[in-house]
PDB file of C-alpha atoms in Angstrom:
ATOM      1  CA  MET A   1     197.634 -52.905  21.739  1.00  0.00           C
ATOM      2  CA  ASP A   2     200.815 -50.975  22.542  1.00  0.00           C
ATOM      3  CA  ASN A   3     202.290 -51.482  25.984  1.00  0.00           C
ATOM      4  CA  ILE A   4     201.972 -48.620  28.451  1.00  0.00           C
ATOM      5  CA  LYS A   5     204.978 -47.589  30.426  1.00  0.00           C
ATOM      6  CA  ILE A   6     204.872 -44.404  32.498  1.00  0.00           C
ATOM      7  CA  GLU A   7     207.873 -43.480  34.733  1.00  0.00           C
ATOM      8  CA  ARG A   8     207.100 -42.862  38.407  1.00  0.00           C
ATOM      9  CA  THR A   9     207.065 -39.394  39.903  1.00  0.00           C
ATOM     10  CA  GLU A  10     206.950 -38.104  43.426  1.00  0.00           C
ATOM     11  CA  ARG A  11     203.210 -38.284  43.285  1.00  0.00           C
ATOM     12  CA  THR A  12     202.356 -40.764  40.615  1.00  0.00           C
ATOM     13  CA  PRO A  13     203.167 -44.469  40.295  1.00  0.00           C
ATOM     14  CA  GLU A  14     205.118 -46.192  37.622  1.00  0.00           C
ATOM     15  CA  VAL A  15     202.591 -47.780  35.300  1.00  0.00           C
ATOM     16  CA  ASN A  16     203.760 -50.836  33.393  1.00  0.00           C
ATOM     17  CA  PHE A  17     201.016 -52.457  31.420  1.00  0.00           C
ATOM     18  CA  ASP A  18     202.248 -55.170  29.175  1.00  0.00           C
ATOM     19  CA  PHE A  19     199.462 -56.378  26.838  1.00  0.00           C
ATOM     20  CA  SER A  20     201.251 -58.997  25.170  1.00  0.00           C
ATOM     21  CA  ARG A  21     202.324 -60.727  28.375  1.00  0.00           C
ATOM     22  CA  ASN A  22     199.238 -59.804  30.330  1.00  0.00           C
ATOM     23  CA  THR A  23     201.232 -58.429  33.296  1.00  0.00           C
ATOM     24  CA  PHE A  24     200.194 -55.105  34.793  1.00  0.00           C
ATOM     25  CA  VAL A  25     202.062 -53.150  37.455  1.00  0.00           C
ATOM     26  CA  LEU A  26     201.414 -50.031  39.437  1.00  0.00           C
ATOM     27  CA  ARG A  27     204.447 -49.139  41.582  1.00  0.00           C
ATOM     28  CA  GLY A  28     205.274 -46.208  43.811  1.00  0.00           C
ATOM     29  CA  GLU A  29     203.142 -43.333  45.290  1.00  0.00           C
ATOM     30  CA  SER A  30     199.738 -42.432  44.266  1.00  0.00           C
ATOM     31  CA  TYR A  31     198.323 -39.048  44.935  1.00  0.00           C
ATOM     32  CA  PRO A  32     198.072 -37.466  41.481  1.00  0.00           C
ATOM     33  CA  GLU A  33     196.744 -33.886  41.312  1.00  0.00           C
ATOM     34  CA  ASN A  34     194.127 -35.121  38.898  1.00  0.00           C
ATOM     35  CA  VAL A  35     193.398 -38.731  39.421  1.00  0.00           C
ATOM     36  CA  PRO A  36     190.934 -39.255  36.519  1.00  0.00           C
ATOM     37  CA  LYS A  37     193.404 -37.579  34.216  1.00  0.00           C
ATOM     38  CA  PHE A  38     196.265 -39.833  35.310  1.00  0.00           C
ATOM     39  CA  TYR A  39     194.473 -43.131  35.324  1.00  0.00           C
ATOM     40  CA  GLY A  40     191.782 -42.596  32.696  1.00  0.00           C
ATOM     41  CA  ASP A  41     193.460 -43.740  29.594  1.00  0.00           C
ATOM     42  CA  PRO A  42     195.552 -46.692  30.934  1.00  0.00           C
ATOM     43  CA  ILE A  43     192.474 -48.118  32.689  1.00  0.00           C
ATOM     44  CA  LYS A  44     190.321 -47.680  29.580  1.00  0.00           C
ATOM     45  CA  GLN A  45     192.838 -49.543  27.559  1.00  0.00           C
ATOM     46  CA  LEU A  46     193.175 -52.209  30.200  1.00  0.00           C
ATOM     47  CA  GLN A  47     189.372 -52.785  30.203  1.00  0.00           C
ATOM     48  CA  GLU A  48     189.150 -52.881  26.374  1.00  0.00           C
ATOM     49  CA  HIS A  49     192.104 -55.455  26.351  1.00  0.00           C
ATOM     50  CA  LEU A  50     190.570 -57.591  28.998  1.00  0.00           C
ATOM     51  CA  ASN A  51     187.174 -57.654  27.300  1.00  0.00           C
ATOM     52  CA  ASN A  52     188.821 -58.990  24.119  1.00  0.00           C
ATOM     53  CA  LEU A  53     190.703 -61.727  25.895  1.00  0.00           C
ATOM     54  CA  GLU A  54     189.034 -65.265  25.724  1.00  0.00           C
ATOM     55  CA  ASP A  55     191.445 -67.060  27.995  1.00  0.00           C
ATOM     56  CA  GLY A  56     194.940 -67.039  29.506  1.00  0.00           C
ATOM     57  CA  GLN A  57     196.765 -65.892  32.591  1.00  0.00           C
ATOM     58  CA  VAL A  58     196.592 -62.273  33.723  1.00  0.00           C
ATOM     59  CA  SER A  59     198.549 -60.819  36.741  1.00  0.00           C
ATOM     60  CA  PHE A  60     198.157 -57.398  38.302  1.00  0.00           C
ATOM     61  CA  ASP A  61     200.754 -56.216  40.917  1.00  0.00           C
ATOM     62  CA  PHE A  62     199.772 -53.387  43.250  1.00  0.00           C
ATOM     63  CA  ASP A  63     202.980 -52.380  44.565  1.00  0.00           C
ATOM     64  CA  LEU A  64     202.047 -48.958  46.169  1.00  0.00           C
ATOM     65  CA  VAL A  65     203.798 -47.367  49.080  1.00  0.00           C
ATOM     66  CA  TYR A  66     201.133 -44.681  49.511  1.00  0.00           C
ATOM     67  CA  PHE A  67     197.839 -43.948  47.915  1.00  0.00           C
ATOM     68  CA  ASN A  68     195.188 -41.260  48.816  1.00  0.00           C
ATOM     69  CA  SER A  69     191.550 -41.918  49.139  1.00  0.00           C
ATOM     70  CA  THR A  70     190.740 -40.816  45.567  1.00  0.00           C
ATOM     71  CA  SER A  71     193.317 -43.364  44.267  1.00  0.00           C
ATOM     72  CA  ALA A  72     191.692 -45.992  46.554  1.00  0.00           C
ATOM     73  CA  LYS A  73     188.554 -45.531  44.476  1.00  0.00           C
ATOM     74  CA  VAL A  74     190.460 -46.291  41.420  1.00  0.00           C
ATOM     75  CA  ILE A  75     192.055 -49.379  42.980  1.00  0.00           C
ATOM     76  CA  ILE A  76     188.800 -50.850  44.064  1.00  0.00           C
ATOM     77  CA  ASN A  77     187.369 -50.397  40.691  1.00  0.00           C
ATOM     78  CA  LEU A  78     190.386 -52.047  39.230  1.00  0.00           C
ATOM     79  CA  PHE A  79     189.736 -55.090  41.502  1.00  0.00           C
ATOM     80  CA  GLU A  80     186.184 -55.219  40.276  1.00  0.00           C
ATOM     81  CA  THR A  81     187.340 -55.080  36.609  1.00  0.00           C
ATOM     82  CA  LEU A  82     189.779 -57.845  37.210  1.00  0.00           C
ATOM     83  CA  ASP A  83     187.357 -60.000  39.143  1.00  0.00           C
ATOM     84  CA  ALA A  84     184.814 -59.626  36.344  1.00  0.00           C
ATOM     85  CA  ALA A  85     187.507 -60.888  33.846  1.00  0.00           C
ATOM     86  CA  ALA A  86     188.145 -63.872  36.045  1.00  0.00           C
ATOM     87  CA  GLU A  87     184.601 -64.606  36.209  1.00  0.00           C
ATOM     88  CA  ARG A  88     184.492 -64.871  32.422  1.00  0.00           C
ATOM     89  CA  GLY A  89     187.065 -67.537  32.579  1.00  0.00           C
ATOM     90  CA  LEU A  90     190.462 -65.730  32.678  1.00  0.00           C
ATOM     91  CA  ASP A  91     193.047 -66.835  35.199  1.00  0.00           C
ATOM     92  CA  VAL A  92     193.531 -63.696  37.082  1.00  0.00           C
ATOM     93  CA  THR A  93     196.032 -63.100  40.032  1.00  0.00           C
ATOM     94  CA  ILE A  94     196.203 -59.876  42.040  1.00  0.00           C
ATOM     95  CA  ASN A  95     199.395 -59.313  44.042  1.00  0.00           C
ATOM     96  CA  TRP A  96     199.143 -56.894  46.753  1.00  0.00           C
ATOM     97  CA  HIS A  97     202.612 -55.629  47.911  1.00  0.00           C
ATOM     98  CA  TYR A  98     203.043 -53.855  51.246  1.00  0.00           C
ATOM     99  CA  ASP A  99     205.892 -53.086  53.732  1.00  0.00           C
ATOM    100  CA  ALA A 100     206.086 -55.728  56.394  1.00  0.00           C
ATOM    101  CA  ASP A 101     205.656 -53.026  59.091  1.00  0.00           C
ATOM    102  CA  ASP A 102     202.746 -51.337  57.289  1.00  0.00           C
ATOM    103  CA  ASP A 103     199.735 -52.987  58.808  1.00  0.00           C
ATOM    104  CA  ASN A 104     197.343 -50.194  57.398  1.00  0.00           C
ATOM    105  CA  SER A 105     198.327 -51.187  53.852  1.00  0.00           C
ATOM    106  CA  ALA A 106     198.097 -54.850  54.661  1.00  0.00           C
ATOM    107  CA  GLU A 107     194.586 -54.308  56.137  1.00  0.00           C
ATOM    108  CA  LEU A 108     193.558 -52.401  53.115  1.00  0.00           C
ATOM    109  CA  GLY A 109     194.670 -55.038  50.835  1.00  0.00           C
ATOM    110  CA  GLU A 110     192.752 -57.685  52.724  1.00  0.00           C
ATOM    111  CA  GLU A 111     189.593 -55.456  52.776  1.00  0.00           C
ATOM    112  CA  PHE A 112     189.745 -55.030  49.091  1.00  0.00           C
ATOM    113  CA  GLY A 113     190.712 -58.701  48.402  1.00  0.00           C
ATOM    114  CA  GLU A 114     188.017 -60.184  50.469  1.00  0.00           C
ATOM    115  CA  ASP A 115     185.214 -59.229  48.079  1.00  0.00           C
ATOM    116  CA  LEU A 116     186.932 -61.048  45.105  1.00  0.00           C
ATOM    117  CA  GLU A 117     184.882 -63.956  43.956  1.00  0.00           C
ATOM    118  CA  SER A 118     186.800 -65.358  41.041  1.00  0.00           C
ATOM    119  CA  ALA A 119     190.261 -63.687  40.984  1.00  0.00           C
ATOM    120  CA  ASN A 120     193.182 -65.072  42.997  1.00  0.00           C
ATOM    121  CA  PHE A 121     194.556 -62.728  45.591  1.00  0.00           C
ATOM    122  CA  LYS A 122     197.970 -62.753  47.187  1.00  0.00           C
ATOM    123  CA  LEU A 123     199.318 -60.561  49.945  1.00  0.00           C
ATOM    124  CA  CYS A 124     203.039 -60.056  49.397  1.00  0.00           C
ATOM    125  CA  PRO A 125     204.980 -58.438  52.231  1.00  0.00           C
ATOM    126  CA  ARG A 126     208.188 -56.632  51.090  1.00  0.00           C
ATOM    127  CA  ASP A 127     211.321 -57.261  53.017  1.00  0.00           C
TER     128      ASP A 127
ATOM    129  CA  MET B   1     205.430  -2.794  67.531  1.00  0.00           C
ATOM    130  CA  MET B   2     208.717  -3.925  66.060  1.00  0.00           C
ATOM    131  CA  LEU B   3     208.448  -6.143  63.032  1.00  0.00           C
ATOM    132  CA  ALA B   4     210.481  -9.073  64.454  1.00  0.00           C
ATOM    133  CA  GLU B   5     208.707  -8.693  67.825  1.00  0.00           C
ATOM    134  CA  GLU B   6     205.351  -9.122  66.160  1.00  0.00           C
ATOM    135  CA  ASN B   7     206.329 -12.030  64.053  1.00  0.00           C
ATOM    136  CA  TYR B   8     208.186 -13.643  66.954  1.00  0.00           C
ATOM    137  CA  ARG B   9     204.987 -13.418  68.986  1.00  0.00           C
ATOM    138  CA  ILE B  10     203.090 -15.358  66.220  1.00  0.00           C
ATOM    139  CA  ARG B  11     205.821 -17.972  66.128  1.00  0.00           C
ATOM    140  CA  GLU B  12     205.886 -18.384  69.862  1.00  0.00           C
ATOM    141  CA  SER B  13     202.107 -18.786  70.086  1.00  0.00           C
ATOM    142  CA  LEU B  14     202.338 -21.393  67.560  1.00  0.00           C
ATOM    143  CA  ASN B  15     205.320 -23.144  69.196  1.00  0.00           C
ATOM    144  CA  ASN B  16     203.472 -23.146  72.536  1.00  0.00           C
ATOM    145  CA  GLN B  17     200.679 -25.190  70.862  1.00  0.00           C
ATOM    146  CA  GLY B  18     203.280 -27.664  69.601  1.00  0.00           C
ATOM    147  CA  VAL B  19     202.966 -26.547  65.926  1.00  0.00           C
ATOM    148  CA  ILE B  20     205.881 -27.645  63.859  1.00  0.00           C
ATOM    149  CA  PHE B  21     204.477 -26.632  60.408  1.00  0.00           C
ATOM    150  CA  CYS B  22     202.012 -23.828  59.740  1.00  0.00           C
ATOM    151  CA  TYR B  23     200.618 -22.445  56.477  1.00  0.00           C
ATOM    152  CA  SER B  24     198.006 -19.790  56.065  1.00  0.00           C
ATOM    153  CA  GLY B  25     197.215 -18.654  52.760  1.00  0.00           C
ATOM    154  CA  TYR B  26     196.185 -19.789  49.243  1.00  0.00           C
ATOM    155  CA  MET B  27     196.789 -23.412  48.793  1.00  0.00           C
ATOM    156  CA  THR B  28     197.708 -25.354  45.566  1.00  0.00           C
ATOM    157  CA  GLU B  29     198.657 -28.814  44.760  1.00  0.00           C
ATOM    158  CA  ALA B  30     202.307 -27.684  44.494  1.00  0.00           C
ATOM    159  CA  ILE B  31     202.228 -26.388  48.034  1.00  0.00           C
ATOM    160  CA  LEU B  32     200.747 -29.730  49.190  1.00  0.00           C
ATOM    161  CA  SER B  33     203.794 -31.489  47.449  1.00  0.00           C
ATOM    162  CA  GLY B  34     206.322 -29.134  49.018  1.00  0.00           C
ATOM    163  CA  ILE B  35     205.048 -29.111  52.622  1.00  0.00           C
ATOM    164  CA  GLY B  36     204.328 -32.781  52.353  1.00  0.00           C
ATOM    165  CA  GLN B  37     207.947 -33.628  51.539  1.00  0.00           C
ATOM    166  CA  ALA B  38     209.203 -31.460  54.358  1.00  0.00           C
ATOM    167  CA  ILE B  39     206.974 -33.073  56.851  1.00  0.00           C
ATOM    168  CA  LYS B  40     208.263 -36.599  55.847  1.00  0.00           C
ATOM    169  CA  GLN B  41     211.718 -35.314  56.012  1.00  0.00           C
ATOM    170  CA  LYS B  42     211.285 -33.723  59.474  1.00  0.00           C
ATOM    171  CA  LEU B  43     209.489 -36.705  60.966  1.00  0.00           C
ATOM    172  CA  THR B  44     212.175 -39.058  59.578  1.00  0.00           C
ATOM    173  CA  ILE B  45     214.972 -36.944  61.131  1.00  0.00           C
ATOM    174  CA  GLU B  46     213.187 -37.203  64.475  1.00  0.00           C
ATOM    175  CA  GLU B  47     213.329 -41.000  63.932  1.00  0.00           C
ATOM    176  CA  THR B  48     209.500 -41.174  64.056  1.00  0.00           C
ATOM    177  CA  ASP B  49     208.477 -44.768  63.284  1.00  0.00           C
ATOM    178  CA  SER B  50     207.597 -45.291  59.683  1.00  0.00           C
ATOM    179  CA  LYS B  51     203.982 -46.179  60.356  1.00  0.00           C
ATOM    180  CA  THR B  52     203.477 -42.854  62.170  1.00  0.00           C
ATOM    181  CA  VAL B  53     205.159 -40.856  59.353  1.00  0.00           C
ATOM    182  CA  ARG B  54     202.845 -42.555  56.859  1.00  0.00           C
ATOM    183  CA  SER B  55     199.742 -41.817  58.842  1.00  0.00           C
ATOM    184  CA  VAL B  56     200.587 -38.138  59.462  1.00  0.00           C
ATOM    185  CA  PHE B  57     201.499 -37.689  55.812  1.00  0.00           C
ATOM    186  CA  SER B  58     198.310 -39.415  54.735  1.00  0.00           C
ATOM    187  CA  VAL B  59     196.155 -37.248  57.018  1.00  0.00           C
ATOM    188  CA  PHE B  60     197.952 -34.204  55.803  1.00  0.00           C
ATOM    189  CA  VAL B  61     197.300 -34.967  52.156  1.00  0.00           C
ATOM    190  CA  GLU B  62     193.620 -35.662  52.851  1.00  0.00           C
ATOM    191  CA  GLN B  63     193.203 -32.486  54.872  1.00  0.00           C
ATOM    192  CA  MET B  64     194.971 -30.283  52.219  1.00  0.00           C
ATOM    193  CA  GLN B  65     192.948 -31.858  49.391  1.00  0.00           C
ATOM    194  CA  ASN B  66     189.731 -31.112  51.332  1.00  0.00           C
ATOM    195  CA  VAL B  67     190.734 -27.360  51.512  1.00  0.00           C
ATOM    196  CA  ILE B  68     191.850 -27.219  47.908  1.00  0.00           C
ATOM    197  CA  ARG B  69     188.518 -28.789  46.773  1.00  0.00           C
ATOM    198  CA  TYR B  70     185.999 -27.384  49.078  1.00  0.00           C
ATOM    199  CA  SER B  71     187.189 -23.975  50.615  1.00  0.00           C
ATOM    200  CA  VAL B  72     184.699 -21.447  49.408  1.00  0.00           C
ATOM    201  CA  GLU B  73     187.508 -18.717  49.367  1.00  0.00           C
ATOM    202  CA  ARG B  74     188.785 -19.631  45.972  1.00  0.00           C
ATOM    203  CA  GLU B  75     190.190 -17.915  42.918  1.00  0.00           C
ATOM    204  CA  PRO B  76     189.145 -17.824  40.171  1.00  0.00           C
ATOM    205  CA  GLU B  77     185.687 -18.490  41.535  1.00  0.00           C
ATOM    206  CA  ASN B  78     183.695 -21.556  40.411  1.00  0.00           C
ATOM    207  CA  SER B  79     186.631 -23.057  38.726  1.00  0.00           C
ATOM    208  CA  THR B  80     188.152 -26.500  39.381  1.00  0.00           C
ATOM    209  CA  ASP B  81     191.430 -26.435  37.588  1.00  0.00           C
ATOM    210  CA  ASN B  82     194.347 -24.490  38.869  1.00  0.00           C
ATOM    211  CA  VAL B  83     192.441 -22.926  41.737  1.00  0.00           C
ATOM    212  CA  LEU B  84     193.958 -20.988  44.628  1.00  0.00           C
ATOM    213  CA  SER B  85     192.045 -22.112  47.732  1.00  0.00           C
ATOM    214  CA  TYR B  86     192.395 -20.283  50.940  1.00  0.00           C
ATOM    215  CA  GLY B  87     192.968 -22.288  54.067  1.00  0.00           C
ATOM    216  CA  LEU B  88     195.185 -22.771  57.142  1.00  0.00           C
ATOM    217  CA  ILE B  89     197.005 -25.992  58.137  1.00  0.00           C
ATOM    218  CA  THR B  90     199.188 -26.871  60.982  1.00  0.00           C
ATOM    219  CA  VAL B  91     201.052 -30.022  61.868  1.00  0.00           C
ATOM    220  CA  GLY B  92     202.430 -30.425  65.395  1.00  0.00           C
ATOM    221  CA  GLN B  93     203.091 -32.620  68.311  1.00  0.00           C
ATOM    222  CA  SER B  94     201.447 -32.540  71.734  1.00  0.00           C
ATOM    223  CA  ASN B  95     201.603 -35.091  74.491  1.00  0.00           C
ATOM    224  CA  GLY B  96     203.739 -37.339  72.435  1.00  0.00           C
ATOM    225  CA  ASN B  97     201.151 -37.513  69.586  1.00  0.00           C
ATOM    226  CA  TYR B  98     201.195 -35.758  66.219  1.00  0.00           C
ATOM    227  CA  PHE B  99     198.201 -33.671  65.167  1.00  0.00           C
ATOM    228  CA  VAL B 100     197.171 -32.195  61.911  1.00  0.00           C
ATOM    229  CA  THR B 101     194.505 -29.404  61.790  1.00  0.00           C
ATOM    230  CA  CYS B 102     192.945 -27.801  58.771  1.00  0.00           C
ATOM    231  CA  SER B 103     190.673 -24.867  58.462  1.00  0.00           C
ATOM    232  CA  ASN B 104     188.750 -23.088  55.769  1.00  0.00           C
ATOM    233  CA  LYS B 105     185.712 -20.933  55.314  1.00  0.00           C
ATOM    234  CA  ILE B 106     182.451 -22.571  54.339  1.00  0.00           C
ATOM    235  CA  ARG B 107     178.921 -21.150  53.749  1.00  0.00           C
ATOM    236  CA  HIS B 108     176.484 -21.308  56.713  1.00  0.00           C
ATOM    237  CA  GLU B 109     174.053 -23.336  54.610  1.00  0.00           C
ATOM    238  CA  ASP B 110     176.641 -26.108  54.192  1.00  0.00           C
ATOM    239  CA  LYS B 111     177.388 -26.260  57.953  1.00  0.00           C
ATOM    240  CA  GLU B 112     174.476 -28.510  59.015  1.00  0.00           C
ATOM    241  CA  HIS B 113     175.392 -31.201  56.474  1.00  0.00           C
ATOM    242  CA  LEU B 114     179.124 -31.126  57.317  1.00  0.00           C
ATOM    243  CA  ASP B 115     178.223 -31.299  60.958  1.00  0.00           C
ATOM    244  CA  ARG B 116     175.903 -34.314  60.521  1.00  0.00           C
ATOM    245  CA  GLN B 117     178.590 -36.136  58.464  1.00  0.00           C
ATOM    246  CA  LEU B 118     181.435 -35.531  60.902  1.00  0.00           C
ATOM    247  CA  SER B 119     179.493 -36.223  64.067  1.00  0.00           C
ATOM    248  CA  ARG B 120     178.449 -39.601  62.580  1.00  0.00           C
ATOM    249  CA  ILE B 121     182.087 -40.394  61.702  1.00  0.00           C
ATOM    250  CA  GLN B 122     183.257 -39.217  65.086  1.00  0.00           C
ATOM    251  CA  LYS B 123     180.971 -41.844  66.772  1.00  0.00           C
ATOM    252  CA  MET B 124     181.947 -44.698  64.497  1.00  0.00           C
ATOM    253  CA  SER B 125     183.959 -47.651  65.681  1.00  0.00           C
ATOM    254  CA  GLY B 126     186.996 -48.777  63.821  1.00  0.00           C
ATOM    255  CA  GLU B 127     184.895 -51.636  62.225  1.00  0.00           C
ATOM    256  CA  GLU B 128     182.117 -49.201  61.189  1.00  0.00           C
ATOM    257  CA  LEU B 129     184.571 -46.856  59.557  1.00  0.00           C
ATOM    258  CA  LYS B 130     186.187 -49.699  57.702  1.00  0.00           C
ATOM    259  CA  SER B 131     182.821 -50.847  56.301  1.00  0.00           C
ATOM    260  CA  MET B 132     181.656 -47.336  55.455  1.00  0.00           C
ATOM    261  CA  TYR B 133     185.121 -46.641  53.684  1.00  0.00           C
ATOM    262  CA  LYS B 134     184.540 -49.633  51.433  1.00  0.00           C
ATOM    263  CA  LYS B 135     180.850 -48.925  50.844  1.00  0.00           C
ATOM    264  CA  ILE B 136     181.747 -45.324  49.606  1.00  0.00           C
ATOM    265  CA  LEU B 137     184.583 -46.463  47.387  1.00  0.00           C
ATOM    266  CA  LYS B 138     182.367 -49.036  45.797  1.00  0.00           C
ATOM    267  CA  GLY B 139     179.647 -46.392  45.298  1.00  0.00           C
ATOM    268  CA  ASP B 140     177.188 -48.458  47.478  1.00  0.00           C
ATOM    269  CA  VAL B 141     176.230 -45.357  49.455  1.00  0.00           C
ATOM    270  CA  PRO B 142     172.518 -44.324  49.779  1.00  0.00           C
ATOM    271  CA  GLU B 143     171.784 -40.964  48.371  1.00  0.00           C
ATOM    272  CA  SER B 144     170.993 -39.557  51.808  1.00  0.00           C
ATOM    273  CA  SER B 145     174.703 -39.893  52.980  1.00  0.00           C
ATOM    274  CA  LYS B 146     176.264 -38.745  49.737  1.00  0.00           C
ATOM    275  CA  GLY B 147     179.201 -36.681  50.440  1.00  0.00           C
ATOM    276  CA  ALA B 148     180.173 -38.560  53.553  1.00  0.00           C
ATOM    277  CA  GLY B 149     183.540 -37.794  52.117  1.00  0.00           C
ATOM    278  CA  VAL B 150     185.728 -40.777  51.865  1.00  0.00           C
ATOM    279  CA  GLY B 151     188.649 -38.386  52.717  1.00  0.00           C
ATOM    280  CA  PHE B 152     187.087 -37.678  56.244  1.00  0.00           C
ATOM    281  CA  ILE B 153     186.668 -41.533  56.826  1.00  0.00           C
ATOM    282  CA  ASP B 154     190.277 -42.092  55.648  1.00  0.00           C
ATOM    283  CA  ILE B 155     191.480 -39.301  58.195  1.00  0.00           C
ATOM    284  CA  ALA B 156     189.342 -40.956  60.880  1.00  0.00           C
ATOM    285  CA  ARG B 157     190.849 -44.384  60.182  1.00  0.00           C
ATOM    286  CA  LYS B 158     194.455 -43.056  60.439  1.00  0.00           C
ATOM    287  CA  ALA B 159     193.669 -41.179  63.633  1.00  0.00           C
ATOM    288  CA  SER B 160     194.407 -42.605  67.075  1.00  0.00           C
ATOM    289  CA  GLN B 161     191.533 -40.685  68.626  1.00  0.00           C
ATOM    290  CA  PRO B 162     188.203 -39.642  67.407  1.00  0.00           C
ATOM    291  CA  ILE B 163     188.412 -36.666  65.115  1.00  0.00           C
ATOM    292  CA  GLU B 164     187.722 -33.162  66.673  1.00  0.00           C
ATOM    293  CA  TYR B 165     185.954 -30.402  64.700  1.00  0.00           C
ATOM    294  CA  ASP B 166     183.939 -27.162  65.143  1.00  0.00           C
ATOM    295  CA  PHE B 167     182.837 -23.998  63.516  1.00  0.00           C
ATOM    296  CA  ALA B 168     183.257 -20.339  64.293  1.00  0.00           C
ATOM    297  CA  ASP B 169     180.965 -17.640  62.892  1.00  0.00           C
ATOM    298  CA  VAL B 170     182.631 -15.299  60.500  1.00  0.00           C
ATOM    299  CA  ASP B 171     179.687 -13.131  59.259  1.00  0.00           C
ATOM    300  CA  GLY B 172     176.192 -13.620  57.955  1.00  0.00           C
ATOM    301  CA  THR B 173     177.430 -15.558  55.004  1.00  0.00           C
ATOM    302  CA  TYR B 174     180.452 -17.666  56.155  1.00  0.00           C
ATOM    303  CA  ALA B 175     181.581 -19.863  58.964  1.00  0.00           C
ATOM    304  CA  PHE B 176     185.183 -20.909  59.614  1.00  0.00           C
ATOM    305  CA  PHE B 177     185.571 -24.712  59.801  1.00  0.00           C
ATOM    306  CA  THR B 178     188.379 -26.565  61.594  1.00  0.00           C
ATOM    307  CA  LEU B 179     189.152 -30.277  61.716  1.00  0.00           C
ATOM    308  CA  LYS B 180     191.741 -31.800  64.081  1.00  0.00           C
ATOM    309  CA  ALA B 181     193.126 -35.262  63.830  1.00  0.00           C
ATOM    310  CA  HIS B 182     195.582 -36.819  66.260  1.00  0.00           C
ATOM    311  CA  VAL B 183     197.765 -39.538  64.839  1.00  0.00           C
TER     312      VAL B 183
END
């Protein structure tokens, strides 16, 4: 599967999905005009890829400065997708990056992370 | 009346309410971007702490997107792409707190539903808002409370006081809805 690399804009995050290394990154701001249109294809490809993986390590970095409530829905779905992959035996780690002074983002990360049953979850404060 | 006098009166009336930004007219996603950036810039110049800047910005985005999606005054009608949606937004400061208000026309028949949703959100504790937020995001929401828009809950979570809202009658068909959140 071809890697996906989308540059960040004022309203959309950098998307860096490396299917050969199994590292996945969303970095920047997320309040796209059209959320399904922006995330639809990359997430579909990620799901297909994970479904075809038998074992191995997968890491997903959520490095978002701001995301709106519609993007939050996408994020929580991604958590569920990654947790399901971990349940099937993949070694999945989710890294949640946030500004050290941003307790709202830290709290949201914790809220999303507490429902994970099989994936590893790390809170990663930025300096 | 003189042109300048009339517009100055409007400006002074807004200033007296602490309004820093005001837009009334057709809203688009591009307008959201533009005003949003200006709000961040202005608050940063005022050395507002970054948490407050983030919360004001976030409440602003959710409020604008509510108008863009749900205002009944829209052109072209019944379209969801590239719409112009009429609304009024203000961002200001009073008693040391920032506030964001947003208004748009709704149909009378939608008033009761909106009122029920918002009065429920208004009474929720921080913990209740948190759990409702996640339930809605996960799609675990009973059919009866569908449309307890996650945007409204997000606004209530970022607000430092319970949200305020009410309705004004416009005519037999429409009411004017306003939501105010203090950050």
